[in-house]
Short mmCIF file of C-alpha atoms in Angstrom, two decimals:
data_model
loop_
_atom_site.label_atom_id
_atom_site.label_comp_id
_atom_site.label_asym_id
_atom_site.label_seq_id
_atom_site.Cartn_x
_atom_site.Cartn_y
_atom_site.Cartn_z
CA UNK A 1 0.00 0.00 0.00
CA UNK A 2 1.51 3.34 -1.01
CA UNK A 3 1.58 6.32 1.32
CA UNK A 4 -1.26 8.16 -0.40
CA UNK A 5 -3.50 5.13 -0.04
CA UNK A 6 -2.46 4.73 3.62
CA UNK A 7 -3.34 8.37 4.34
CA UNK A 8 -6.76 7.92 2.73
CA UNK A 9 -7.42 4.67 4.61
CA UNK A 10 -6.45 6.22 7.94
CA UNK A 11 -9.30 8.72 7.44
CA UNK A 12 -11.83 6.01 6.58
CA UNK A 13 -14.87 5.63 8.88
CA UNK A 14 -14.30 1.88 8.66
CA UNK A 15 -12.00 0.74 11.48
CA UNK A 16 -10.80 -2.23 9.41
CA UNK A 17 -9.49 0.16 6.77
CA UNK A 18 -7.61 2.10 9.42
CA UNK A 19 -6.14 -1.09 10.86
CA UNK A 20 -4.94 -2.23 7.45
CA UNK A 21 -3.32 1.15 6.88
CA UNK A 22 -1.52 1.00 10.23
CA UNK A 23 -0.29 -2.51 9.43
CA UNK A 24 1.02 -1.30 6.07
CA UNK A 25 3.19 1.27 7.84
CA UNK A 26 5.47 -1.57 8.91
CA UNK A 27 7.10 -1.28 5.48
CA UNK A 28 8.08 2.37 6.00
CA UNK A 29 10.77 4.06 8.03
CA UNK A 30 10.15 6.00 11.23
CA UNK A 31 10.33 9.38 9.50
CA UNK A 32 7.28 8.45 7.40
CA UNK A 33 5.44 6.12 9.76
CA UNK A 34 5.58 7.94 13.09
CA UNK A 35 3.67 11.11 12.09
CA UNK A 36 0.91 8.93 10.63
CA UNK A 37 0.83 6.68 13.68
CA UNK A 38 0.58 9.61 16.08
CA UNK A 39 -2.24 11.09 14.02
CA UNK A 40 -4.43 8.25 15.32
CA UNK A 41 -3.61 8.53 19.02
CA UNK A 42 -7.17 9.69 19.69
CA UNK A 43 -8.91 7.23 17.39
CA UNK A 44 -12.32 6.24 18.82
CA UNK A 45 -11.59 2.51 18.45
CA UNK A 46 -9.37 1.02 21.16
CA UNK A 47 -8.07 -1.64 18.75
CA UNK A 48 -6.83 1.05 16.39
CA UNK A 49 -5.07 2.79 19.26
CA UNK A 50 -3.56 -0.57 20.30
CA UNK A 51 -2.15 -0.96 16.79
CA UNK A 52 -0.76 2.57 17.08
CA UNK A 53 0.96 1.65 20.35
CA UNK A 54 2.40 -1.47 18.77
CA UNK A 55 3.64 0.48 15.78
CA UNK A 56 5.30 3.12 17.94
CA UNK A 57 7.29 0.37 19.65
CA UNK A 58 8.57 -0.83 16.29
CA UNK A 59 9.30 2.64 14.91
CA UNK A 60 11.40 4.05 17.70
CA UNK A 61 12.10 7.77 17.84
CA UNK A 62 11.86 10.63 20.34
CA UNK A 63 8.38 11.40 19.03
CA UNK A 64 7.32 7.76 19.41
CA UNK A 65 8.66 7.64 22.95
CA UNK A 66 6.74 10.76 23.96
CA UNK A 67 3.57 9.41 22.35
CA UNK A 68 3.85 6.12 24.24
CA UNK A 69 4.28 7.97 27.53
CA UNK A 70 1.11 9.85 26.70
CA UNK A 71 -0.78 6.63 26.00
CA UNK A 72 0.23 4.83 29.19
CA UNK A 73 -0.74 7.84 31.27
CA UNK A 74 -3.91 9.05 29.63
CA UNK A 75 -5.54 6.44 27.40
CA UNK A 76 -8.85 5.28 28.85
CA UNK A 77 -8.58 1.65 27.71
CA UNK A 78 -6.36 -0.79 29.64
CA UNK A 79 -5.68 -2.82 26.48
CA UNK A 80 -4.07 0.24 24.92
CA UNK A 81 -2.13 1.11 28.07
CA UNK A 82 -0.86 -2.46 28.30
CA UNK A 83 0.25 -2.47 24.67
CA UNK A 84 1.89 0.93 25.12
CA UNK A 85 3.75 -0.36 28.19
CA UNK A 86 5.06 -3.30 26.23
CA UNK A 87 6.17 -1.02 23.40
CA UNK A 88 7.79 1.41 25.81
CA UNK A 89 9.92 -1.42 27.24
CA UNK A 90 11.57 -1.79 23.81
CA UNK A 91 13.37 1.49 24.53
CA UNK A 92 15.45 -0.29 27.18
CA UNK A 93 16.84 1.28 30.33
CA UNK A 94 15.34 4.71 29.67
CA UNK A 95 11.86 3.20 29.99
CA UNK A 96 12.31 1.40 33.31
CA UNK A 97 11.46 4.23 35.71
CA UNK A 98 8.35 5.09 33.69
CA UNK A 99 7.20 1.47 33.72
CA UNK A 100 7.69 1.22 37.47
CA UNK A 101 5.73 4.42 38.04
CA UNK A 102 2.95 3.21 35.76
CA UNK A 103 2.75 -0.11 37.62
CA UNK A 104 2.42 1.73 40.93
CA UNK A 105 -0.25 4.13 39.67
CA UNK A 106 -2.27 1.91 37.31
CA UNK A 107 -3.78 -1.06 39.13
CA UNK A 108 -5.48 -2.69 36.14
CA UNK A 109 -4.36 -6.30 35.95
CA UNK A 110 -3.71 -6.20 32.21
CA UNK A 111 -1.35 -3.25 32.48
CA UNK A 112 0.43 -4.72 35.48
CA UNK A 113 0.85 -8.13 33.85
CA UNK A 114 2.29 -6.44 30.75
CA UNK A 115 4.82 -4.47 32.80
CA UNK A 116 5.82 -7.50 34.88
CA UNK A 117 6.45 -9.50 31.71
CA UNK A 118 8.49 -6.64 30.25
CA UNK A 119 10.69 -6.08 33.30
CA UNK A 120 11.37 -9.82 33.62
CA UNK A 121 13.14 -9.54 30.26
CA UNK A 122 15.23 -6.57 31.36
CA UNK A 123 18.25 -6.51 33.65
CA UNK A 124 16.78 -4.52 36.53
CA UNK A 125 16.39 -6.73 39.63
CA UNK A 126 15.83 -3.84 42.03
CA UNK A 127 12.97 -2.42 39.99
CA UNK A 128 11.48 -5.85 39.27
CA UNK A 129 11.50 -6.64 42.98
CA UNK A 130 9.77 -3.36 43.80
CA UNK A 131 6.87 -3.95 41.41
CA UNK A 132 6.54 -7.55 42.59
CA UNK A 133 6.02 -6.29 46.14
CA UNK A 134 3.53 -3.72 44.88
CA UNK A 135 1.66 -6.40 42.95
CA UNK A 136 1.55 -8.79 45.90
CA UNK A 137 -0.01 -6.04 48.00
CA UNK A 138 -2.80 -5.66 45.47
CA UNK A 139 -6.01 -7.63 45.20
CA UNK A 140 -5.86 -9.11 41.71
CA UNK A 141 -5.00 -12.82 41.94
CA UNK A 142 -3.42 -13.06 38.49
CA UNK A 143 -1.04 -10.19 39.27
CA UNK A 144 -0.15 -11.77 42.61
CA UNK A 145 0.61 -15.08 40.90
CA UNK A 146 2.73 -13.36 38.24
CA UNK A 147 4.53 -11.46 41.00
CA UNK A 148 5.47 -14.71 42.75
CA UNK A 149 6.71 -16.16 39.46
CA UNK A 150 8.81 -13.05 38.86
CA UNK A 151 10.25 -13.19 42.38
CA UNK A 152 11.45 -16.68 41.57
CA UNK A 153 13.38 -15.28 38.62
CA UNK A 154 15.36 -13.07 41.02
CA UNK A 155 17.29 -16.10 42.26
CA UNK A 156 20.94 -15.47 41.49
CA UNK A 157 20.56 -11.69 41.54
CA UNK A 158 21.29 -9.05 44.16
CA UNK A 159 17.67 -9.37 45.30
CA UNK A 160 17.77 -13.15 45.81
CA UNK A 161 17.57 -13.09 49.62
CA UNK A 162 14.77 -10.52 49.69
CA UNK A 163 12.83 -12.35 47.00
CA UNK A 164 13.10 -15.67 48.79
CA UNK A 165 11.81 -14.17 52.02
CA UNK A 166 8.78 -12.75 50.22
CA UNK A 167 8.04 -16.13 48.64
CA UNK A 168 8.46 -18.03 51.91
CA UNK A 169 6.00 -15.69 53.59
CA UNK A 170 3.32 -16.95 51.21
CA UNK A 171 3.81 -20.70 51.57
CA UNK A 172 0.86 -20.96 53.96
CA UNK A 173 -1.44 -18.72 51.92
CA UNK A 174 -5.11 -19.65 52.10
CA UNK A 175 -5.64 -19.96 48.34
CA UNK A 176 -4.17 -23.07 46.77
CA UNK A 177 -3.09 -21.31 43.58
CA UNK A 178 -0.81 -18.99 45.54
CA UNK A 179 0.79 -21.99 47.26
CA UNK A 180 1.20 -23.69 43.88
CA UNK A 181 3.05 -20.69 42.46
CA UNK A 182 5.18 -20.54 45.60
CA UNK A 183 6.19 -24.17 45.03
CA UNK A 184 7.16 -23.42 41.44
CA UNK A 185 9.15 -20.33 42.43
CA UNK A 186 11.02 -22.09 45.23
CA UNK A 187 12.64 -24.56 42.83
CA UNK A 188 14.88 -21.75 41.59
CA UNK A 189 16.50 -21.25 45.00
CA UNK A 190 19.27 -23.48 46.29
CA UNK A 191 18.97 -22.81 49.99
CA UNK A 192 17.98 -24.88 53.04
CA UNK A 193 14.97 -22.67 53.71
CA UNK A 194 13.68 -23.10 50.16
CA UNK A 195 14.15 -26.87 50.29
CA UNK A 196 12.44 -27.10 53.68
CA UNK A 197 9.46 -25.10 52.42
CA UNK A 198 9.19 -27.33 49.37
CA UNK A 199 9.17 -30.33 51.70
CA UNK A 200 6.19 -28.85 53.54
CA UNK A 201 4.34 -28.14 50.31
CA UNK A 202 4.80 -31.76 49.23
CA UNK A 203 2.42 -32.57 52.08
CA UNK A 204 -0.09 -29.85 51.20
CA UNK A 205 -3.80 -30.59 51.52
CA UNK A 206 -4.33 -29.75 47.83
CA UNK A 207 -3.06 -32.30 45.32
CA UNK A 208 -2.27 -29.58 42.76
CA UNK A 209 0.12 -27.91 45.19
CA UNK A 210 1.69 -31.28 45.98
CA UNK A 211 2.18 -31.94 42.27
CA UNK A 212 3.87 -28.56 41.78
CA UNK A 213 6.14 -29.15 44.77
CA UNK A 214 7.09 -32.63 43.62
CA UNK A 215 7.75 -31.38 40.09
CA UNK A 216 9.87 -28.57 41.48
CA UNK A 217 11.97 -30.98 43.54
CA UNK A 218 13.02 -33.05 40.52
#
């Protein structure tokens, strides 16, 4: 699709036309693509704005970076904010503080799960630990589970001891899924406390927790 056709399609009342135009921008450089992407930051369809966020992550520039910061702070749809968070993480270290702040201020599970997944892939154990603690203090069960999993990934880092203590504190949690994730996370730690906790979970009242503990001990 040539640029003139893309510009026309981006103005179409049909969202599918706009989506196809945004997809076609993959073939163009940032100097051409970014101004057209940012022209749809306020599109009425959240899916269109999600495609914009995705595109801005692939067409990195100062303008793209600023637009993504705008999306994660002000877009009304969590799907868009989550996609923008993921795209922002592609900018590396310069994005970390913004992602941490967003995690602390935006408690939607989709946004938080996106940021957790992004920071797991980055070398920032201090910041990852801080958002794990924030997530564990929240009420969403999927974020709490993802936080436990991420704490397990801090084994072998400067936050290993702190992470292990947070995981151990949850081994007697009331909900079986939390205990199951604790069992899976503990397998990453080679310490007497971790092994002792796994031994306790092998005798858990819930067979799914027992299975996770046994699998982790292999």
